[in-house]
XYZ file of C-alpha atoms in Angstrom:
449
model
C 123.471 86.018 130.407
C 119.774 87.439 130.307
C 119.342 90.956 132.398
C 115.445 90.600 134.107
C 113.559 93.635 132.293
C 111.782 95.288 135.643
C 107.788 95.062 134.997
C 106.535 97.988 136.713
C 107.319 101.569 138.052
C 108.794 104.502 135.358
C 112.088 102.196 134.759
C 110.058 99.621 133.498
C 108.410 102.472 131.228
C 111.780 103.966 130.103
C 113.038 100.430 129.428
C 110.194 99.851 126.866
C 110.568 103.424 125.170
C 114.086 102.971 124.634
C 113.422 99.230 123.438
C 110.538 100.190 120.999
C 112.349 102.094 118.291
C 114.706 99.105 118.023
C 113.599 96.318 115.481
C 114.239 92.875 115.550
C 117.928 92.523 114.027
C 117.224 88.793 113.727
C 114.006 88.330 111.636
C 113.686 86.828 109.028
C 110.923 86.739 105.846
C 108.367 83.455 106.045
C 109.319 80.542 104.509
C 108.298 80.488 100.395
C 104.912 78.816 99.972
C 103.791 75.647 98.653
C 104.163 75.241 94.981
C 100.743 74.340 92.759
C 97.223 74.185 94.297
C 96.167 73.006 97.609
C 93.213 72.445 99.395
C 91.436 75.459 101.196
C 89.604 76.136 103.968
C 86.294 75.685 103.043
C 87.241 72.059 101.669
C 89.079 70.834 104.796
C 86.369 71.870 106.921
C 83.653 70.297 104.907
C 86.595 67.491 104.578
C 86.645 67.452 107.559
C 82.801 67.554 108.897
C 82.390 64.721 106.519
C 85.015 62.405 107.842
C 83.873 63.038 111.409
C 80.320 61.701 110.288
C 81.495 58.263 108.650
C 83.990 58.240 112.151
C 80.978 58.266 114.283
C 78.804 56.313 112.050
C 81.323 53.408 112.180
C 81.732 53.331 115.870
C 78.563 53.799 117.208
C 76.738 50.931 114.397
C 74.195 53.901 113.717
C 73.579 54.325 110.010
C 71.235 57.201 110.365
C 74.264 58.842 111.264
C 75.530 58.528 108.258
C 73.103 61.261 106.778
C 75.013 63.933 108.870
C 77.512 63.407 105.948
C 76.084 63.585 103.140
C 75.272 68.338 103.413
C 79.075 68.339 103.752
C 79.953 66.194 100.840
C 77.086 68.435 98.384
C 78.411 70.855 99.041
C 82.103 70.274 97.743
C 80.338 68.720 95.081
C 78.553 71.869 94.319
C 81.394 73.779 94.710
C 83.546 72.040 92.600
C 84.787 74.458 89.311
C 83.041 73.353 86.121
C 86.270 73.922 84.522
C 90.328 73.177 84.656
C 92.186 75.050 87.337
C 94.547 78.223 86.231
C 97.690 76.610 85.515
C 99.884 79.860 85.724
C 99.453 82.714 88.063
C 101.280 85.616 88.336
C 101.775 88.989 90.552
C 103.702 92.290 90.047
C 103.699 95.153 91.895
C 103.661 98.589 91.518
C 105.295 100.907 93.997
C 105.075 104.714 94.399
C 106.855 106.558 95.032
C 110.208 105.097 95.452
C 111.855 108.366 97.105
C 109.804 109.762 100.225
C 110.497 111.647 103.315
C 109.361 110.498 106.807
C 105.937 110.341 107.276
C 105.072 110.314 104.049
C 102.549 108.079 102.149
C 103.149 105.030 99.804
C 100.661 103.374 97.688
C 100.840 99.962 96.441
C 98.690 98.055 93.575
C 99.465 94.068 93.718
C 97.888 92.922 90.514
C 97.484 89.326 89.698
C 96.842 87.611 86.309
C 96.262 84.453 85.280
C 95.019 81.953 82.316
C 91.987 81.394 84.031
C 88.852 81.978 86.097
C 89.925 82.424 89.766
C 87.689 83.763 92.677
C 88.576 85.546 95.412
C 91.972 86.891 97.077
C 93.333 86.655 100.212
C 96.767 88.823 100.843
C 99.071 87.977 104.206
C 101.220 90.879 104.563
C 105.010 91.024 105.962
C 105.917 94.771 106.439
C 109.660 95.776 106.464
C 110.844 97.625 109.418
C 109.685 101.049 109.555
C 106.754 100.668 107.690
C 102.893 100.862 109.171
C 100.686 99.503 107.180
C 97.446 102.336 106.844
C 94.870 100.549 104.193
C 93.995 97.586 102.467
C 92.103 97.166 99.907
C 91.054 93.852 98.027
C 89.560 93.515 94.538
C 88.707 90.830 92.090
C 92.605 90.840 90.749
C 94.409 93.455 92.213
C 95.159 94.070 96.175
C 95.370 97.844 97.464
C 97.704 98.643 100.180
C 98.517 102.239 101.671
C 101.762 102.347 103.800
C 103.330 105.157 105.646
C 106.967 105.722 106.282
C 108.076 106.237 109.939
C 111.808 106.646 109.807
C 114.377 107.783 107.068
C 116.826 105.219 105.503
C 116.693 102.451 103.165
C 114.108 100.215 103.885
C 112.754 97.072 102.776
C 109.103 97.536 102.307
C 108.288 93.281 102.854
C 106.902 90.994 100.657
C 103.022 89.908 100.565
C 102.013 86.410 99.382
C 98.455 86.412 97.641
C 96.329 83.357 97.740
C 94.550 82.735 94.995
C 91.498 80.845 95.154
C 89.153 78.989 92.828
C 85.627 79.787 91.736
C 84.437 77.380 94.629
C 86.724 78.226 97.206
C 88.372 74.609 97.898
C 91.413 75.263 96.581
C 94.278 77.870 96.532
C 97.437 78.796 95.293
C 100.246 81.297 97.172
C 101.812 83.456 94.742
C 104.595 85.752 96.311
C 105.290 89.482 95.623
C 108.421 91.239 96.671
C 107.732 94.997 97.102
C 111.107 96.050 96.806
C 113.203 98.834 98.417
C 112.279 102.471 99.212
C 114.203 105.202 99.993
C 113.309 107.279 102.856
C 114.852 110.783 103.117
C 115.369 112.662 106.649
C 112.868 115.527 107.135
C 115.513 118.982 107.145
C 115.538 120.509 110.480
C 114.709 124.484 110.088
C 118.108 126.406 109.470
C 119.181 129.744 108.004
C 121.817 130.917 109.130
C 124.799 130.012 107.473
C 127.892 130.590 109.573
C 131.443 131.347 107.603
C 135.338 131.221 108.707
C 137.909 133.500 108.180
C 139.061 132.242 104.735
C 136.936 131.509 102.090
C 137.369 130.504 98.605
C 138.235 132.881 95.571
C 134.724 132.368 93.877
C 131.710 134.462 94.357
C 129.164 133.590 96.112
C 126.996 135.667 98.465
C 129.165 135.511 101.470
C 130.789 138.971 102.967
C 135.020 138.273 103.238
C 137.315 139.861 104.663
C 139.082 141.384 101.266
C 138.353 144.404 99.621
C 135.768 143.646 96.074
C 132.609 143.976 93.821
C 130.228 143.454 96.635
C 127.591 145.497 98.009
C 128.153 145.834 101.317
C 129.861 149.633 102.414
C 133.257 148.834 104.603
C 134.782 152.119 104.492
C 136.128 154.678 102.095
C 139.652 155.243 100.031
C 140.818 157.955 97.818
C 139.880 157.693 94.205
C 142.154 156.131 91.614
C 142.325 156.198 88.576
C 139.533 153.885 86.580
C 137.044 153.900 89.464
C 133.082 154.468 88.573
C 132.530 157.801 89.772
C 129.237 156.650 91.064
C 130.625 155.638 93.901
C 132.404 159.216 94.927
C 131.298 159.426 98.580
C 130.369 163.156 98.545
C 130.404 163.745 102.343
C 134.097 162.598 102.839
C 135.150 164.129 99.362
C 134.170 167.557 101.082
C 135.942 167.042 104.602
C 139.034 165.943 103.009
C 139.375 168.025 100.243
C 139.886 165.261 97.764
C 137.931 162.619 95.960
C 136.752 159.754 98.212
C 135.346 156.479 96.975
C 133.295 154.252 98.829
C 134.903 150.609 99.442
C 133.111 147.339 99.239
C 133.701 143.742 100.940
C 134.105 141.201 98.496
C 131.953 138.009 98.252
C 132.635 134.682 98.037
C 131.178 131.321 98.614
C 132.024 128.642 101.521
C 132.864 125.093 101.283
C 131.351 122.849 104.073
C 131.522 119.373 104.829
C 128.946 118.190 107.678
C 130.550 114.887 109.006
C 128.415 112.627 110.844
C 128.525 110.322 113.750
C 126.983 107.259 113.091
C 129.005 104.775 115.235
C 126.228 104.303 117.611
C 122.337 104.863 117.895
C 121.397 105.972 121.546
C 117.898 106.427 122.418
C 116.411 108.529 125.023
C 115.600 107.037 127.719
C 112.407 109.371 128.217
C 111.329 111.040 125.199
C 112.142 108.064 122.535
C 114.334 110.056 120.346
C 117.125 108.913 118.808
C 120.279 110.365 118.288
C 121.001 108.909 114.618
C 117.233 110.471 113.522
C 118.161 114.043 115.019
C 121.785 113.280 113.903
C 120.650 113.425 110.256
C 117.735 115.864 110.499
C 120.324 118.016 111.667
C 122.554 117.303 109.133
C 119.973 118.055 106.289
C 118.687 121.343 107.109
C 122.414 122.491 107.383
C 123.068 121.452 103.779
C 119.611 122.923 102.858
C 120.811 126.325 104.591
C 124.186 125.870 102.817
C 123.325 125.310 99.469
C 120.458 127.545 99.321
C 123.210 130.470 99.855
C 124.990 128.720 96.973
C 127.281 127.178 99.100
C 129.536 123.914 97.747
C 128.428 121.154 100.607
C 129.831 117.545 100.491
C 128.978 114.874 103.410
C 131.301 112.431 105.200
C 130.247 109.583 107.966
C 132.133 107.384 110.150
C 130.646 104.613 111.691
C 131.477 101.088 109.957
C 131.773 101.764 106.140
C 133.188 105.623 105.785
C 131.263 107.011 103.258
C 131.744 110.574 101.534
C 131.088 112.737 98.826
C 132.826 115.779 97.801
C 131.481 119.176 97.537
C 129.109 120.509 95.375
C 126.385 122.635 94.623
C 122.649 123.314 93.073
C 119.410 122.446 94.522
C 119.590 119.089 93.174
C 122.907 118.040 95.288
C 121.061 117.870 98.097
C 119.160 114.489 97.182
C 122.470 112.839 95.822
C 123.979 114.173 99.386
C 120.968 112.385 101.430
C 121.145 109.748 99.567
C 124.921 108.794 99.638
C 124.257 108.390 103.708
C 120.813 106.457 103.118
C 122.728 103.107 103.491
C 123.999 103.574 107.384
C 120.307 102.597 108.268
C 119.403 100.091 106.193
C 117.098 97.822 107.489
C 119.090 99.024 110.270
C 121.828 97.288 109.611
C 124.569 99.817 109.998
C 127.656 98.585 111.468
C 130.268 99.740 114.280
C 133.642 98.673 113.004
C 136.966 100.379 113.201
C 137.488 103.940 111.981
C 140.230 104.617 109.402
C 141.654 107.590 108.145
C 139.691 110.192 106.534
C 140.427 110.575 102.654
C 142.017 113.589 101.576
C 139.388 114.719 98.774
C 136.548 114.578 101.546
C 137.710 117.249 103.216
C 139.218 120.508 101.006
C 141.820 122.766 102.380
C 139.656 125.785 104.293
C 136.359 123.792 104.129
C 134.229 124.796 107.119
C 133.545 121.215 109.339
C 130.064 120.514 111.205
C 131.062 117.553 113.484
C 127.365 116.675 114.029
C 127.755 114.129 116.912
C 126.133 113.002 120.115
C 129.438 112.705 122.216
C 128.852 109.146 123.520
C 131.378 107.060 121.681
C 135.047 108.317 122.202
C 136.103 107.432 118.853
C 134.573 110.547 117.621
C 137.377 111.986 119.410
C 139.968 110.229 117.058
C 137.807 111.704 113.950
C 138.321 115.502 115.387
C 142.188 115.127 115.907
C 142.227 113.999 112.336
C 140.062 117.159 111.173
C 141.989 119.688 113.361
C 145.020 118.136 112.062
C 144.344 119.064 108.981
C 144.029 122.901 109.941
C 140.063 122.677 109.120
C 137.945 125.048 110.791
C 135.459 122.740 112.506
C 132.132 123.034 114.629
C 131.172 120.469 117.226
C 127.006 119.963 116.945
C 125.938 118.160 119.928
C 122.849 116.134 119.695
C 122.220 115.406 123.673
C 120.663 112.075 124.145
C 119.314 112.848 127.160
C 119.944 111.534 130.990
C 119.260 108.419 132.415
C 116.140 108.081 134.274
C 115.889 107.321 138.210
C 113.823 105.401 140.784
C 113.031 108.058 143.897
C 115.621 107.063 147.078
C 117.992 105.569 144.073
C 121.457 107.192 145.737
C 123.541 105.024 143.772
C 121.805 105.679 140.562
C 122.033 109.545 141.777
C 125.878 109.228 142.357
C 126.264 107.560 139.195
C 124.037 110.362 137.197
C 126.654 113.139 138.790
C 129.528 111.076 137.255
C 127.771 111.086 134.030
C 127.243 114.033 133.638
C 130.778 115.113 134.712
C 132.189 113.129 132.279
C 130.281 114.883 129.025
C 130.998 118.386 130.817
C 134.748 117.352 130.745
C 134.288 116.271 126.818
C 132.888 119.734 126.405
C 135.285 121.405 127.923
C 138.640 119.597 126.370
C 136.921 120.141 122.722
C 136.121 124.361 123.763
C 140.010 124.368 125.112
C 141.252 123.318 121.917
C 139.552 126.051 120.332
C 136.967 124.261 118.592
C 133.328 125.748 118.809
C 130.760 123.449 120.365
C 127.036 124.436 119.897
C 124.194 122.073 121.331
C 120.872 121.162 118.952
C 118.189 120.025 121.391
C 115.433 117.816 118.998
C 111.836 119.775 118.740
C 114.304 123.663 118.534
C 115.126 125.558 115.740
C 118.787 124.841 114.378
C 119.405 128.156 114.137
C 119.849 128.902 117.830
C 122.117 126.449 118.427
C 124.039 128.445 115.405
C 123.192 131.756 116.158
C 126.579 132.229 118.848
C 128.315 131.211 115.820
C 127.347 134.678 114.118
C 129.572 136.677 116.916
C 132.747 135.900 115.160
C 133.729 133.985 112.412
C 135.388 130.334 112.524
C 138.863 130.106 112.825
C 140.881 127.122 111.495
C 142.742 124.823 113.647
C 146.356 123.961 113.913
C 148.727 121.230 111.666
């Protein structure tokens, strides 16, 4: 059953935004080329040129005619190499980098050798998806090409087949060049706030708790015992209450997080463009950015098809093995919408702080936060809203339906809030740290086994 696609009028415009982000699932690359040498261009039109003239000499009985042949056929003559065709061509290319983030450049050098003289070349180009091609440059054995990265994931930059052709032009040879795979990393969305629950860990980190220790931040004062550094006799209370008072310090420790994504569908806005899966992991990278930055252990979990993982860990460097254990979900956008299973143990420690990061459109995701809560995780719900539908003007039905939409997400909302789990919206083009920033009030309690 085909839908008709409306050709005019803002739904015809929303129609095509929301359809232009979405690549052909079904192509495929060209066929291979031709093996060996074949004739060119130039030859099959002089070929050609020439065989028209003996055509029209023959029919009309004119031999005079027969002189419009003869420029086409010196001219292959004189363009015929004075020596044997290349019998082995070759073409490699050379990629950089391999490891971008959106927008980013990528240069390509295609160059082709042989055991011969050849003449010039002529690239045809098949891009990957995601990939705009920006410059092209052809020289005597090498081809140019500047591409730029639109969207993170792993992408297949295409392939480009080079013909090769000989000193005279009349014949060629397609040699193909795969330009491999490139990984595409999600540009961070600004965060810096780093929200905490109750518990934390018993390392040190740089995170105020709850328990008395070697910090630096003041909570209050005790009386002195014995073995305390008397630098920290707080004078003013030591004279009001006759004996020595100490000051007392909050301990600190370090958080675990987990940021577990929803990937089980890509919506698109039906006005802006902007897709939920994009914001989903911009999102999801400045957190671990913010988290590890404080020193924070971070591991990564999505469900959506394949569930993928990685525990927790820390340094600067984790964040690129983090980015790029997710990297697959769009590939070639190819991610998948199968079944969701259980969540393995390891992914998520005991007291690790949960960001659900999640546009609330599939209700599996709800199955995914019984299974977190279950396990007595403190969790945060990070809404990425995909936007409402557009309407026609006088469109009552579409108005009606628009109410019921949007009473179903405020329900959603409100069953997650009354089941004490904190829900925070990220709009795309705002800070991440104002959807966090009601998070700093209190800190995040765990759920309930």
């Amino acid at each position: 059953m085909t839908l008709p696609v409306p050709t005019g009028g803002a739904a015809a415009a929303a129609v095509r935004r929301a359809l232009a982000d979405r690549p052909d699932m079904t192509a495929e690359p060209p066929p291979p080329p031709p093996p060996g040498w074949r004739a060119g261009e130039r030859a099959l039109r002089l070929g050609t040129l020439a065989v028209v003239a003996l055509a029209a000499a023959l029919v009309t009985g004119r031999p005079w005619v027969l002189a419009l042949a003869a420029a086409p056929l010196v001219l292959l003559a004189l363009a015929l190499p004075s020596g044997p065709r290349p019998e082995s061509v070759t073409a490699e290319a050379e990629v950089e980098p391999r490891r971008c983030f959106e927008g980013e450049r990528v240069t390509v050098r295609i160059a082709v050798a042989c055991d011969g003289e050849t003449g010039r070349l002529d690239p045809g180009i098949t891009l990957g998806h995601g990939v705009r091609l920006d410059r092209l440059a052809v020289g005597p054995r090498h081809v140019d090409l500047v591409l730029t990265v639109r969207r993170w994931g792993r992408w297949t930059l295409g392939t480009v087949d080079v013909d090769v052709y000989d000193r005279g032009g009349l014949a060629r040879r397609t040699v193909r060049v795969g330009l491999g795979e490139i990984a595409v990393f999600p540009l961070p969305g600004h965060a810096g706030l780093t929200p905490i629950p109750v518990r934390l860990p018993q390392r040190l980190g740089e995170h105020t708790a709850t328990q008395r220790g070697e910090g630096i931040e003041v909570t209050g004062v005790h009386p002195y015992a014995r073995g305390e550094r008397q630098r920290r006799i707080h004078w003013p209370a030591t004279t009001r209450r006759g004996t020595l008072q100490v000051h007392q310090f909050a301990a600190e420790r370090t958080a675990d997080t987990v940021v577990l994504l929803d990937v089980l569908a890509d919506v698109v806005d039906p006005v802006s463009g902007a897709s939920s899966l994009d914001e989903t992991f911009r999102a999801a990278a400045g957190l671990v950015r913010a988290y590890l930055r404080a020193h924070d252990r971070v591991g990564v979990v999505s469900v959506g098809g394949t569930t993928r993982w990685l525990q927790p860990g820390g340094g600067q460097g984790y964040f690129y093995r983090i980015v790029e254990s997710v990297l697959d979900v769009r590939k070639d956008a190819a991610y998948r919408t199968e079944g969701i299973g259980l969540l393995p143990p390891p992914a998520l420690p005991q007291g690790a702080l949960v960001y659900v990061i999640t546009p609330l459109t599939d209700q599996r995701i709800f199955d995914i936060l019984h299974q977190v809560r279950g396990r007595a995780n403190p969790m945060v719900v990070v809404e990425i809203p995909t936007g409402e539908p557009a309407l026609e003007a006088g469109d009552t039905e579409g108005e009606l339906a628009l109410r019921l939409w949007r009473a179903d997400r405020d329900a959603m909302r409100f069953a997650l809030v009354e089941r004490g789990i904190a829900v925070v919206a990220h709009r795309p083009g705002e800070s991440l740290d104002l959807a966090l920033a009601p998070l700093l009030r209190t800190r995040i309690h765990g759920g309930t086994r």
